[in-house]
Structures are given as C-alpha cells and as structure tokens.
C-alpha cells in the first residue's frame, strides 16, 4: 500500500505515546551490495530522519532510538571509530532541523564513558534543543539495560546508606525514577528491524508491557511507510495488561 494511504488509516487518538526502535541490519544491508559495513551505518541516517519526521508529524510524543549498545564496544576498532564520528557529524548536522521541527534531543546510557568529542556534540545538541516541546527524540548511546538497572540500584543504595531513603519507600515508581528514563513514559511499541528476534539488552525494565514488532526490513531501507505499518499493527492489537478481553472492551 502507498505511504499516504497507510498514514490515513492511523487513528491519531490511539497513537503509541512512546516508540522505541532497535535499528538493526546496517552491516548486512551493506554487505548485500558488496559495500563495507560503514556504508550501511551512513545510509541508516536517512532512516533516522524519516522515522523522526514521521513520528513528529503524527504527534508521537517520545521516540527512542538504540544507536550504540555497551556491547558494541566489542566490534572492530575501525567500525567503532566510524560510528562515533558518524554520531558527532549527524548530531551537529541535524540540530538545525530538530529546532525547525520543534524536537527536543535527549540521551540515555553511560554518556560519560563516551569519547569526549561524542559527549560534547551530544551535550551541545541537548542544550540547544532543550526548549522544544513537540516531540522528544531520545538516543540510547553506550546504553545497556543491565548497566542502567545496576546503576539505579547503586543510586538507591547510596541514598539508603546516607539515611535519605527508607528501604520500605522503594517501590516501582521510586525505582523507575532512578533509571536514565526517569520522567518518560514506558514505550508502548518496540520496533526491531532486520529480522532478529531479541531485545539485546535494551530497556529491560521499561519494556515490561510493550507491544513488540519485528520486521525483516534492514534499517537503511526503513521508510515512513514501514513505520506506519508498525503503528497500524499496534493499533489492531488488544492490550489486556493481565485482564480479560471482556473487561477491556467495556
Ligand atoms: C545496527 O546495525 C547498528 C548498530 C548496532 C550500531 P548492525 O551494525 O548491527 O548491522 P548487522 O546486524 O550487523 O547487519
Ligand atoms: C543492537 O544491535 C544494538 C543497537 C541497535 C545499537 P546489535 O546488532 O548490536 O545486536 P546483537 O548483537 O545482534 O544482539
Ligand atoms: Mg546487528
């Protein structure tokens, strides 16, 4: 179906309030065309633009993109370096467009452990888009959910140790407040491209009741119409949250 036709079928009053994306398949896409892996990463930037624009146009308030996992440090040095430079380049390039479209940039992950140039570019982007309020674009960078949960536990333990927090006061809300996603709604829809059926250490706490959507499309080929297809699929589902169907349809 054509892009516009798909878009017109989306119910705007039933939009996911937060979409998270595991952008996967850049390397395989490049290999398919006999090109180096980095070619795939470079082409993935256009997909980021398309998805960001499509979400902003529809009115999705939060979009989180998994851009670099803690585990990705284990890749060949040349690929890691290329990814870090691409990040710096892209953030610098896109700030103007983000401001034009009233989009705020945020980041989650162990940001302090990123190379200084990446960290600075990111902070510059965050500071210069801080007042935008149409949509929040969250980049997960040097992110891993187990790291995030561990650091949250450590933060709370310190507060208990210092007497600022009673152990009994730790409930789900307090715990969620110690995660890097504090203040953001949990994702309602998770999209993973490239056909892999796993979470790869992404948002383990926040995905507890998220609808999962997997597509074989490689990230550099992912376009607005693919996002619309994912949202339409999401809107056809019945989210029961442990209850039964009859209770939901009331
Ligand atoms: C996703 O594509 C981008 C990052 C993880 C940074 P990949 O680089 O994982 O591509 P494949 O999975 O090897 O095809
Ligand atoms: C997940 O993709 C991380 C990002 C998209 C940034 P990977 O390609 O690193 O995941 P695995 O290793 O195949 O699970
Ligand atoms: Mg991959």
XYZ file of N, CA and C and ligand atoms in Angstrom:
779
model
N 0.837 -1.207 0.000
C 0.000 0.000 0.000
C 0.873 1.259 0.000
N 0.343 2.313 -0.521
C 1.125 3.537 -0.598
C 1.200 4.245 0.754
N 2.270 5.018 0.874
C 2.562 5.687 2.140
C 1.385 6.515 2.674
N 0.813 7.351 1.805
C -0.269 8.239 2.248
C -1.499 7.458 2.689
N -1.768 6.377 1.949
C -2.932 5.548 2.257
C -2.771 4.898 3.636
N -1.559 4.412 3.910
C -1.285 3.808 5.221
C -1.431 4.859 6.312
N -0.870 6.033 6.051
C -0.894 7.109 7.047
C -2.335 7.486 7.402
N -3.196 7.511 6.375
C -4.580 7.950 6.606
C -5.369 6.937 7.442
N -4.876 5.697 7.510
C -5.580 4.685 8.311
C -5.234 4.740 9.805
N -4.179 5.467 10.135
C -3.745 5.522 11.542
C -4.719 6.351 12.373
N -5.149 5.756 13.490
C -6.049 6.504 14.391
C -5.201 7.409 15.279
N -5.344 8.704 15.098
C -4.474 9.642 15.803
C -4.764 9.697 17.303
N -5.971 9.264 17.706
C -6.276 9.257 19.146
C -5.782 7.974 19.821
N -5.195 7.063 19.035
C -4.679 5.817 19.617
C -3.194 5.625 19.278
N -2.492 6.727 19.187
C -1.071 6.646 18.861
C -0.275 6.132 20.054
N 0.760 5.312 19.807
C 1.646 4.976 20.927
C 2.304 6.263 21.430
N 2.339 6.443 22.733
C 2.904 7.674 23.291
C 4.437 7.644 23.323
N 4.969 6.455 23.130
C 6.429 6.312 23.087
C 6.756 5.125 22.187
N 7.553 5.375 21.169
C 8.008 4.291 20.286
C 9.512 4.136 20.475
N 9.944 2.903 20.680
C 11.378 2.629 20.798
C 11.786 1.766 19.604
N 12.990 2.027 19.081
C 13.423 1.294 17.891
C 14.830 0.719 18.084
N 14.963 -0.582 17.819
C 16.295 -1.190 17.742
C 16.661 -1.178 16.260
N 17.512 -0.216 15.896
C 17.871 -0.008 14.487
C 18.922 -1.057 14.121
N 18.522 -2.084 13.438
C 19.453 -3.199 13.195
C 19.490 -3.588 11.712
N 20.626 -4.113 11.295
C 20.754 -4.642 9.931
C 21.590 -3.770 8.999
N 22.258 -2.753 9.537
C 23.076 -1.868 8.689
C 24.192 -2.647 7.987
N 24.869 -3.498 8.757
C 26.005 -4.238 8.223
C 25.593 -5.215 7.132
N 24.528 -5.954 7.399
C 24.057 -6.937 6.408
C 23.553 -6.263 5.152
N 22.905 -5.114 5.311
C 22.402 -4.371 4.152
C 23.569 -3.946 3.259
N 24.650 -3.454 3.903
C 25.825 -3.013 3.145
C 26.484 -4.205 2.442
N 26.586 -5.304 3.168
C 27.243 -6.499 2.623
C 26.521 -6.994 1.370
N 25.195 -6.924 1.438
C 24.360 -7.328 0.303
C 24.744 -6.608 -0.989
N 25.186 -5.363 -0.829
C 25.570 -4.608 -2.018
C 27.076 -4.530 -2.201
N 27.773 -5.424 -1.528
C 29.224 -5.501 -1.705
C 29.960 -4.287 -1.154
N 29.365 -3.630 -0.146
C 29.979 -2.419 0.408
C 30.429 -2.679 1.854
N 31.371 -1.852 2.368
C 31.791 -2.027 3.777
C 30.644 -1.705 4.742
N 30.703 -2.256 5.937
C 29.639 -2.088 6.937
C 29.296 -0.617 7.198
N 30.337 0.216 7.199
C 30.136 1.641 7.487
C 29.179 2.293 6.486
N 29.164 1.788 5.262
C 28.237 2.288 4.244
C 26.795 2.106 4.726
N 26.552 1.005 5.407
C 25.222 0.753 5.966
C 24.878 1.749 7.066
N 25.862 2.026 7.932
C 25.614 2.988 9.018
C 25.309 4.371 8.442
N 26.081 4.753 7.416
C 25.856 6.080 6.806
C 24.451 6.171 6.211
N 24.025 5.112 5.560
C 22.689 5.134 4.950
C 21.581 5.037 5.982
N 21.914 4.543 7.159
C 20.928 4.450 8.233
C 20.494 5.822 8.739
N 21.312 6.835 8.491
C 20.987 8.189 8.954
C 19.701 8.691 8.285
N 19.517 8.372 7.007
C 18.300 8.801 6.309
C 17.061 8.142 6.934
N 17.198 6.902 7.368
C 16.084 6.221 8.027
C 15.748 6.907 9.352
N 16.793 7.350 10.064
C 16.571 8.082 11.322
C 15.770 9.349 11.031
N 16.164 10.055 9.972
C 15.447 11.289 9.600
C 13.986 10.991 9.305
N 13.753 9.959 8.502
C 12.387 9.623 8.088
C 11.493 9.268 9.280
N 12.032 8.423 10.161
C 11.230 7.969 11.302
C 10.974 9.126 12.270
N 11.988 9.955 12.481
C 11.829 11.106 13.373
C 10.762 12.046 12.819
N 10.851 12.333 11.534
C 9.896 13.241 10.907
C 8.483 12.666 10.950
N 8.372 11.375 10.635
C 7.051 10.732 10.618
C 6.414 10.755 12.006
N 7.211 10.479 13.042
C 6.668 10.477 14.406
C 6.235 11.882 14.807
N 7.046 12.877 14.469
C 6.714 14.264 14.815
C 5.434 14.690 14.083
N 5.325 14.348 12.810
C 4.136 14.726 12.025
C 2.865 14.106 12.602
N 2.983 12.844 13.033
C 1.793 12.155 13.566
C 1.407 12.702 14.939
N 2.436 13.069 15.727
C 2.175 13.546 17.081
C 2.572 12.541 18.154
N 3.528 11.666 17.828
C 4.064 10.735 18.840
C 4.977 11.552 19.762
N 4.712 11.562 21.065
C 5.498 12.461 21.935
C 6.943 12.023 22.196
N 7.197 10.697 22.227
C 8.549 10.199 22.522
C 8.998 9.157 21.510
N 10.226 9.324 21.032
C 10.836 8.336 20.140
C 12.229 8.041 20.674
N 12.488 6.772 20.983
C 13.822 6.393 21.463
C 14.504 5.486 20.450
N 15.722 5.840 20.070
C 16.470 5.062 19.080
C 17.711 4.456 19.722
N 17.852 3.141 19.575
C 19.028 2.444 20.109
C 20.148 2.611 19.084
N 21.103 3.474 19.403
C 22.138 3.815 18.428
C 23.462 3.099 18.682
N 23.772 2.817 19.963
C 25.044 2.150 20.276
C 24.923 1.487 21.638
N 25.122 0.176 21.660
C 24.985 -0.534 22.935
C 26.344 -0.650 23.611
N 26.327 -0.917 24.895
C 27.567 -1.121 25.639
C 28.362 -2.274 25.016
N 27.613 -3.268 24.511
C 28.246 -4.437 23.893
C 28.905 -4.091 22.557
N 28.454 -3.018 21.914
C 29.007 -2.650 20.604
C 30.476 -2.210 20.659
N 30.994 -1.924 21.883
C 32.426 -1.604 22.007
C 33.274 -2.777 21.555
N 32.690 -3.964 21.581
C 33.428 -5.171 21.207
C 33.623 -5.323 19.706
N 33.089 -4.437 18.905
C 33.269 -4.515 17.446
C 34.671 -4.058 17.049
N 35.080 -4.366 15.801
C 36.417 -3.908 15.381
C 36.582 -2.403 15.606
N 37.766 -2.015 16.024
C 38.082 -0.634 16.366
C 37.664 0.346 15.254
N 37.947 -0.026 14.001
C 37.643 0.883 12.891
C 36.139 1.148 12.791
N 35.335 0.110 13.064
C 33.881 0.305 12.982
C 33.390 1.193 14.132
N 33.933 0.949 15.338
C 33.535 1.766 16.499
C 33.904 3.228 16.244
N 35.128 3.463 15.752
C 35.565 4.841 15.481
C 34.662 5.492 14.436
N 34.331 4.732 13.391
C 33.482 5.278 12.326
C 32.098 5.617 12.873
N 31.561 4.765 13.728
C 30.243 5.022 14.319
C 30.262 6.281 15.190
N 31.339 6.433 15.971
C 31.437 7.607 16.848
C 31.545 8.892 16.021
N 32.345 8.871 14.935
C 32.448 10.089 14.111
C 31.127 10.368 13.411
N 30.456 9.307 12.972
C 29.166 9.492 12.292
C 28.156 10.131 13.245
N 28.219 9.716 14.490
C 27.313 10.276 15.502
C 27.542 11.776 15.682
N 28.818 12.135 15.846
C 29.167 13.545 16.038
C 28.699 14.363 14.842
N 29.045 13.865 13.651
C 28.702 14.537 12.396
C 27.186 14.715 12.269
N 26.450 13.633 12.527
C 24.991 13.660 12.356
C 24.330 14.604 13.357
N 24.764 14.535 14.619
C 24.144 15.391 15.632
C 24.356 16.857 15.252
N 25.604 17.199 14.873
C 25.912 18.590 14.507
C 25.051 19.043 13.331
N 24.931 18.134 12.345
C 24.197 18.457 11.120
C 22.693 18.632 11.362
N 22.164 17.850 12.281
C 20.703 17.785 12.416
C 20.112 18.777 13.421
N 20.945 19.449 14.193
C 20.423 20.359 15.230
C 19.455 21.387 14.645
N 19.837 21.934 13.471
C 19.011 22.954 12.839
C 17.623 22.399 12.491
N 17.610 21.205 11.907
C 16.334 20.565 11.532
C 15.508 20.252 12.777
N 16.190 19.799 13.837
C 15.468 19.486 15.076
C 14.793 20.753 15.601
N 15.531 21.854 15.585
C 14.951 23.114 16.068
C 13.816 23.587 15.177
N 13.989 23.425 13.860
C 12.949 23.846 12.915
C 11.657 23.061 13.167
N 11.830 21.801 13.534
C 10.664 20.944 13.764
C 10.245 20.884 15.235
N 10.872 21.733 16.063
C 10.497 21.826 17.477
C 10.687 20.493 18.228
N 11.789 19.792 17.916
C 12.071 18.491 18.543
C 13.222 18.627 19.547
N 12.996 18.075 20.725
C 13.998 18.119 21.790
C 14.855 16.860 21.740
N 16.166 17.017 21.854
C 17.063 15.860 21.862
C 17.423 15.506 23.302
N 17.369 14.201 23.606
C 17.823 13.725 24.912
C 18.651 12.461 24.685
N 19.321 11.995 25.718
C 20.112 10.776 25.561
C 20.043 9.939 26.823
N 20.095 8.629 26.658
C 20.177 7.728 27.803
C 21.377 6.810 27.593
N 21.974 6.357 28.695
C 23.132 5.484 28.605
C 24.269 6.028 29.448
N 25.395 5.328 29.411
C 26.563 5.745 30.172
C 27.316 6.779 29.336
N 26.775 7.999 29.329
C 27.261 9.031 28.404
C 28.666 9.515 28.756
N 28.977 9.492 30.047
C 30.293 9.990 30.477
C 31.427 9.111 29.952
N 31.104 7.859 29.629
C 32.149 6.950 29.152
C 32.298 7.003 27.628
N 31.594 7.915 26.971
C 31.741 8.073 25.516
C 33.002 8.892 25.237
N 33.572 8.784 24.027
C 34.718 9.653 23.706
C 34.311 11.119 23.893
N 35.237 11.975 24.392
C 34.897 13.370 24.693
C 34.203 14.097 23.536
N 34.645 13.873 22.292
C 34.046 14.601 21.167
C 32.579 14.203 20.958
N 32.263 12.921 21.182
C 30.878 12.455 21.038
C 30.023 13.052 22.149
N 30.584 12.998 23.366
C 29.876 13.502 24.542
C 29.581 14.993 24.394
N 30.576 15.747 23.895
C 30.399 17.199 23.724
C 29.348 17.521 22.678
N 29.404 16.824 21.543
C 28.433 17.066 20.460
C 27.019 16.773 20.966
N 26.919 15.695 21.713
C 25.627 15.279 22.250
C 25.092 16.337 23.219
N 25.967 16.762 24.135
C 25.550 17.764 25.119
C 25.149 19.068 24.439
N 25.879 19.415 23.374
C 25.565 20.627 22.616
C 24.166 20.500 22.004
N 23.886 19.333 21.427
C 22.570 19.075 20.823
C 21.455 19.124 21.859
N 21.714 18.535 23.019
C 20.712 18.504 24.095
C 20.433 19.927 24.594
N 21.510 20.685 24.841
C 21.355 22.052 25.354
C 20.639 22.957 24.363
N 20.965 22.783 23.079
C 20.412 23.684 22.068
C 19.018 23.330 21.583
N 18.461 22.252 22.085
C 17.089 21.880 21.684
C 16.198 21.755 22.926
N 16.752 22.157 24.084
C 16.090 21.907 25.371
C 14.695 22.525 25.490
N 14.446 23.609 24.763
C 13.143 24.276 24.916
C 12.085 23.793 23.928
N 12.447 22.854 23.052
C 11.480 22.359 22.066
C 10.491 21.404 22.730
N 9.225 21.464 22.312
C 8.255 20.639 23.041
C 7.251 19.873 22.173
N 7.567 19.717 20.865
C 6.638 18.954 20.029
C 6.871 17.458 20.213
N 8.129 17.067 20.256
C 8.465 15.653 20.447
C 9.834 15.556 21.110
N 10.051 14.472 21.860
C 11.377 14.220 22.429
C 12.011 13.042 21.707
N 13.187 13.294 21.141
C 13.946 12.240 20.480
C 15.049 11.801 21.429
N 15.005 10.543 21.851
C 15.975 10.040 22.821
C 16.950 9.103 22.123
N 18.242 9.404 22.211
C 19.244 8.491 21.650
C 19.786 7.614 22.771
N 19.724 6.300 22.586
C 20.336 5.381 23.541
C 21.767 5.142 23.068
N 22.705 5.674 23.847
C 24.111 5.659 23.441
C 24.967 5.089 24.554
N 25.815 4.143 24.216
C 26.553 3.414 25.241
C 25.552 2.959 26.303
N 24.453 2.446 25.803
C 23.359 2.035 26.689
C 23.329 0.513 26.822
N 23.008 0.058 28.018
C 22.627 -1.345 28.209
C 21.688 -1.356 29.411
N 20.638 -2.139 29.315
C 19.618 -2.129 30.367
C 20.167 -2.666 31.686
N 21.040 -3.651 31.632
C 21.583 -4.180 32.889
C 22.480 -3.154 33.565
N 23.221 -2.384 32.757
C 24.003 -1.285 33.334
C 23.049 -0.299 34.012
N 21.971 0.053 33.313
C 21.039 1.051 33.820
C 20.387 0.599 35.136
N 19.976 -0.659 35.185
C 19.321 -1.184 36.389
C 20.327 -1.254 37.541
N 21.549 -1.643 37.213
C 22.587 -1.736 38.250
C 22.896 -0.356 38.830
N 23.014 0.638 37.952
C 23.342 1.972 38.480
C 22.162 2.550 39.274
N 20.950 2.181 38.905
C 19.783 2.636 39.670
C 19.823 2.028 41.077
N 20.157 0.733 41.143
C 20.247 0.053 42.444
C 21.319 0.715 43.303
N 22.440 1.055 42.655
C 23.538 1.686 43.391
C 23.130 3.064 43.923
N 22.444 3.837 43.083
C 21.981 5.174 43.493
C 21.066 5.076 44.703
N 20.112 4.153 44.650
C 19.169 3.999 45.756
C 19.884 3.484 47.005
N 20.830 2.563 46.817
C 21.577 2.022 47.964
C 22.329 3.139 48.677
N 22.923 4.034 47.892
C 23.645 5.181 48.477
C 22.711 6.047 49.305
N 21.490 6.269 48.759
C 20.525 7.116 49.478
C 20.086 6.452 50.782
N 19.922 5.140 50.751
C 19.554 4.409 51.974
C 20.713 4.507 52.972
N 21.927 4.290 52.471
C 23.122 4.318 53.304
C 23.283 5.666 54.016
N 22.965 6.736 53.298
C 23.132 8.071 53.881
C 21.939 8.474 54.760
N 20.924 7.645 54.782
C 19.764 7.936 55.616
C 18.688 8.762 54.912
N 18.898 9.075 53.642
C 17.944 9.921 52.915
C 16.723 9.127 52.434
N 16.830 7.807 52.456
C 15.743 6.979 51.909
C 15.530 5.745 52.792
N 14.256 5.444 53.081
C 13.928 4.226 53.831
C 13.810 3.073 52.836
N 14.391 1.902 53.138
C 14.249 0.773 52.204
C 12.793 0.507 51.853
N 11.880 0.691 52.827
C 10.449 0.432 52.587
C 9.846 1.413 51.582
N 10.517 2.533 51.388
C 9.970 3.541 50.460
C 10.267 3.188 49.001
N 11.126 2.161 48.800
C 11.465 1.810 47.414
C 10.331 0.987 46.809
N 9.595 1.631 45.919
C 8.558 0.911 45.174
C 8.881 1.046 43.678
N 7.979 0.569 42.819
C 8.264 0.594 41.375
C 8.498 2.010 40.871
N 7.718 2.946 41.432
C 7.844 4.327 40.984
C 9.196 4.933 41.359
N 9.618 4.672 42.592
C 10.914 5.188 43.050
C 12.030 4.565 42.220
N 11.906 3.258 41.975
C 12.942 2.582 41.202
C 13.017 3.153 39.787
N 11.837 3.323 39.161
C 11.796 3.863 37.787
C 12.408 5.261 37.757
N 12.258 5.985 38.866
C 12.803 7.340 38.940
C 14.320 7.373 39.010
N 14.938 6.240 39.328
C 16.396 6.179 39.397
C 17.001 5.671 38.082
N 16.147 5.341 37.129
C 16.637 4.889 35.815
C 16.925 6.114 34.941
N 17.663 5.913 33.844
C 18.007 7.070 32.997
C 16.785 7.594 32.241
N 15.705 6.812 32.235
C 14.486 7.210 31.533
C 13.494 7.904 32.469
N 13.956 8.293 33.675
C 13.066 8.936 34.659
C 12.241 10.046 34.011
N 10.945 10.012 34.249
C 10.085 11.067 33.713
C 9.507 10.764 32.340
N 10.034 9.742 31.656
C 9.500 9.398 30.330
C 8.471 8.278 30.479
N 7.437 8.275 29.633
C 6.513 7.147 29.693
C 7.209 5.894 29.154
N 6.777 4.712 29.588
C 7.359 3.483 29.044
C 6.987 3.369 27.567
N 7.857 2.749 26.748
C 7.481 2.576 25.343
C 6.213 1.726 25.228
N 5.343 2.110 24.310
C 4.150 1.299 24.064
C 4.393 0.365 22.884
N 5.314 0.771 22.034
C 5.635 -0.025 20.852
C 7.145 -0.102 20.685
N 7.655 -1.331 20.535
C 9.081 -1.525 20.234
C 9.195 -2.125 18.841
N 9.994 -1.492 18.001
C 10.222 -1.999 16.651
C 11.668 -2.475 16.561
N 11.884 -3.694 16.060
C 13.253 -4.106 15.736
C 13.304 -4.484 14.265
N 14.254 -3.910 13.557
C 14.405 -4.232 12.138
C 15.386 -5.384 11.956
N 15.478 -5.880 10.750
C 16.480 -6.857 10.282
C 16.180 -8.321 10.598
N 15.013 -8.591 11.188
C 14.610 -9.986 11.375
C 15.102 -10.655 12.645
N 15.962 -9.979 13.426
C 16.417 -10.597 14.681
C 15.306 -10.515 15.717
N 15.114 -11.640 16.442
C 14.021 -11.699 17.409
C 14.579 -11.657 18.828
N 15.200 -10.558 19.182
C 15.702 -10.436 20.558
C 15.740 -8.965 20.979
N 15.965 -8.765 22.278
C 15.910 -7.425 22.877
C 17.313 -6.810 22.991
N 18.346 -7.662 22.998
C 19.737 -7.186 23.047
C 20.007 -6.128 24.129
N 19.536 -6.438 25.338
C 19.874 -5.592 26.499
C 19.322 -4.165 26.393
N 18.159 -4.026 25.797
C 17.544 -2.706 25.611
C 16.348 -2.557 26.556
N 16.301 -1.519 27.355
C 15.133 -1.122 28.145
C 14.393 -2.269 28.846
N 15.156 -3.166 29.491
C 14.532 -4.363 30.075
C 13.412 -4.040 31.068
N 13.611 -3.016 31.860
C 12.585 -2.628 32.842
C 11.376 -2.010 32.127
N 11.658 -1.082 31.226
C 10.603 -0.273 30.595
C 9.754 -1.052 29.606
N 10.268 -2.177 29.096
C 9.536 -2.926 28.067
C 8.564 -3.950 28.651
N 8.364 -3.901 29.983
C 7.565 -4.934 30.655
C 6.234 -5.208 29.951
N 5.538 -4.163 29.486
C 4.243 -4.371 28.833
C 4.168 -3.775 27.427
N 5.344 -3.611 26.831
C 5.415 -3.021 25.483
C 4.978 -4.031 24.415
N 4.305 -3.549 23.383
C 3.985 -4.395 22.231
C 5.237 -4.488 21.354
N 5.616 -5.718 20.990
C 6.835 -5.927 20.212
C 6.495 -6.119 18.733
N 7.253 -5.477 17.883
C 7.019 -5.575 16.436
C 8.357 -5.840 15.742
N 8.421 -6.954 15.041
C 9.655 -7.310 14.342
C 9.423 -7.290 12.838
N 10.364 -6.699 12.121
C 10.259 -6.687 10.661
C 11.592 -7.132 10.063
N 11.517 -7.769 8.884
C 12.745 -8.246 8.232
C 13.487 -7.115 7.523
N 12.822 -5.991 7.336
C 13.435 -4.851 6.630
C 14.721 -4.424 7.354
N 15.811 -4.256 6.595
C 17.060 -3.762 7.192
C 16.913 -2.266 7.484
N 17.579 -1.803 8.529
C 17.399 -0.406 8.953
C 17.610 0.615 7.813
N 18.664 0.499 6.993
C 18.843 1.534 5.957
C 17.704 1.586 4.930
N 16.854 0.546 4.900
C 15.723 0.548 3.958
C 14.436 1.000 4.629
N 14.470 1.205 5.934
C 13.264 1.518 6.697
C 12.793 2.934 6.370
N 11.558 3.052 5.907
C 10.994 4.331 5.490
C 9.708 4.614 6.260
N 9.135 5.820 6.025
C 7.921 6.196 6.742
C 6.839 5.138 6.645
N 6.690 4.551 5.453
C 5.603 3.581 5.289
C 5.793 2.361 6.200
N 7.044 1.994 6.462
C 7.283 0.864 7.370
C 6.876 1.220 8.799
N 7.104 2.477 9.158
C 6.680 2.928 10.489
C 5.155 2.906 10.586
N 4.493 3.393 9.530
C 3.023 3.394 9.532
C 2.486 1.965 9.662
N 3.122 1.023 8.949
C 2.700 -0.385 9.046
C 2.824 -0.887 10.486
N 3.909 -0.523 11.144
C 4.123 -0.958 12.537
C 3.058 -0.356 13.453
N 2.754 0.924 13.262
C 1.754 1.584 14.119
C 0.367 0.983 13.874
N 0.056 0.686 12.619
C -1.251 0.079 12.305
C -1.363 -1.299 12.949
N -0.279 -2.057 12.909
C -0.257 -3.370 13.547
C -0.505 -3.208 15.051
N 0.161 -2.238 15.649
C -0.006 -1.934 17.080
C -1.470 -1.596 17.388
N -2.083 -0.813 16.512
C -3.463 -0.368 16.774
C -4.488 -1.494 16.611
N -4.110 -2.562 15.946
C -5.021 -3.713 15.799
C -4.953 -4.655 16.996
N -3.982 -4.442 17.865
C -3.798 -5.373 18.987
C -4.690 -5.009 20.169
N -4.993 -6.009 20.969
C -5.728 -5.750 22.203
C -4.735 -5.835 23.359
N -4.582 -4.732 24.065
C -3.633 -4.718 25.185
C -4.416 -5.007 26.456
N -4.174 -6.147 27.055
C -5.020 -6.581 28.179
C -4.411 -6.323 29.549
N -3.122 -6.136 29.652
C -2.452 -5.872 30.926
C -2.912 -6.836 32.023
N -3.024 -8.094 31.686
C -3.362 -9.125 32.672
C -4.843 -9.374 32.827
N -5.670 -8.468 32.284
C -7.117 -8.637 32.436
C -7.659 -9.545 31.322
N -8.976 -9.655 31.212
C -9.551 -10.457 30.131
C -10.234 -9.539 29.120
N -10.431 -10.096 27.944
C -10.929 -9.310 26.821
C -12.201 -8.526 27.140
N -13.147 -9.171 27.824
C -14.443 -8.531 28.118
C -14.264 -7.278 28.979
N -13.275 -7.299 29.853
C -13.049 -6.125 30.711
C -12.493 -4.957 29.898
N -11.731 -5.285 28.865
C -11.071 -4.254 28.060
C -12.073 -3.550 27.153
N -12.993 -4.319 26.558
C -13.898 -3.738 25.562
C -15.036 -2.930 26.195
N -15.146 -2.970 27.548
C -16.215 -2.236 28.207
C -16.083 -0.720 28.040
C 22.778 -1.744 13.658
O 23.228 -2.443 12.550
C 23.666 -0.574 14.027
C 24.389 -0.729 15.300
C 24.348 -1.741 16.094
C 25.261 0.373 15.669
P 24.357 -3.546 12.683
O 25.691 -2.883 12.545
O 24.177 -4.347 13.905
O 24.088 -4.434 11.387
P 24.087 -6.021 11.313
O 23.170 -6.527 12.382
O 25.485 -6.472 11.517
O 23.568 -6.321 9.944
C 21.536 -3.904 18.988
O 22.021 -4.359 17.774
C 22.184 -2.610 19.357
C 21.823 -1.472 18.519
C 20.923 -1.455 17.586
C 22.526 -0.250 18.803
P 23.210 -5.421 17.694
O 23.394 -5.732 16.255
O 24.386 -4.928 18.416
O 22.582 -6.659 18.477
P 23.006 -8.190 18.539
O 24.430 -8.223 18.965
O 22.835 -8.773 17.174
O 22.077 -8.802 19.518
Mg 23.110 -6.002 14.338
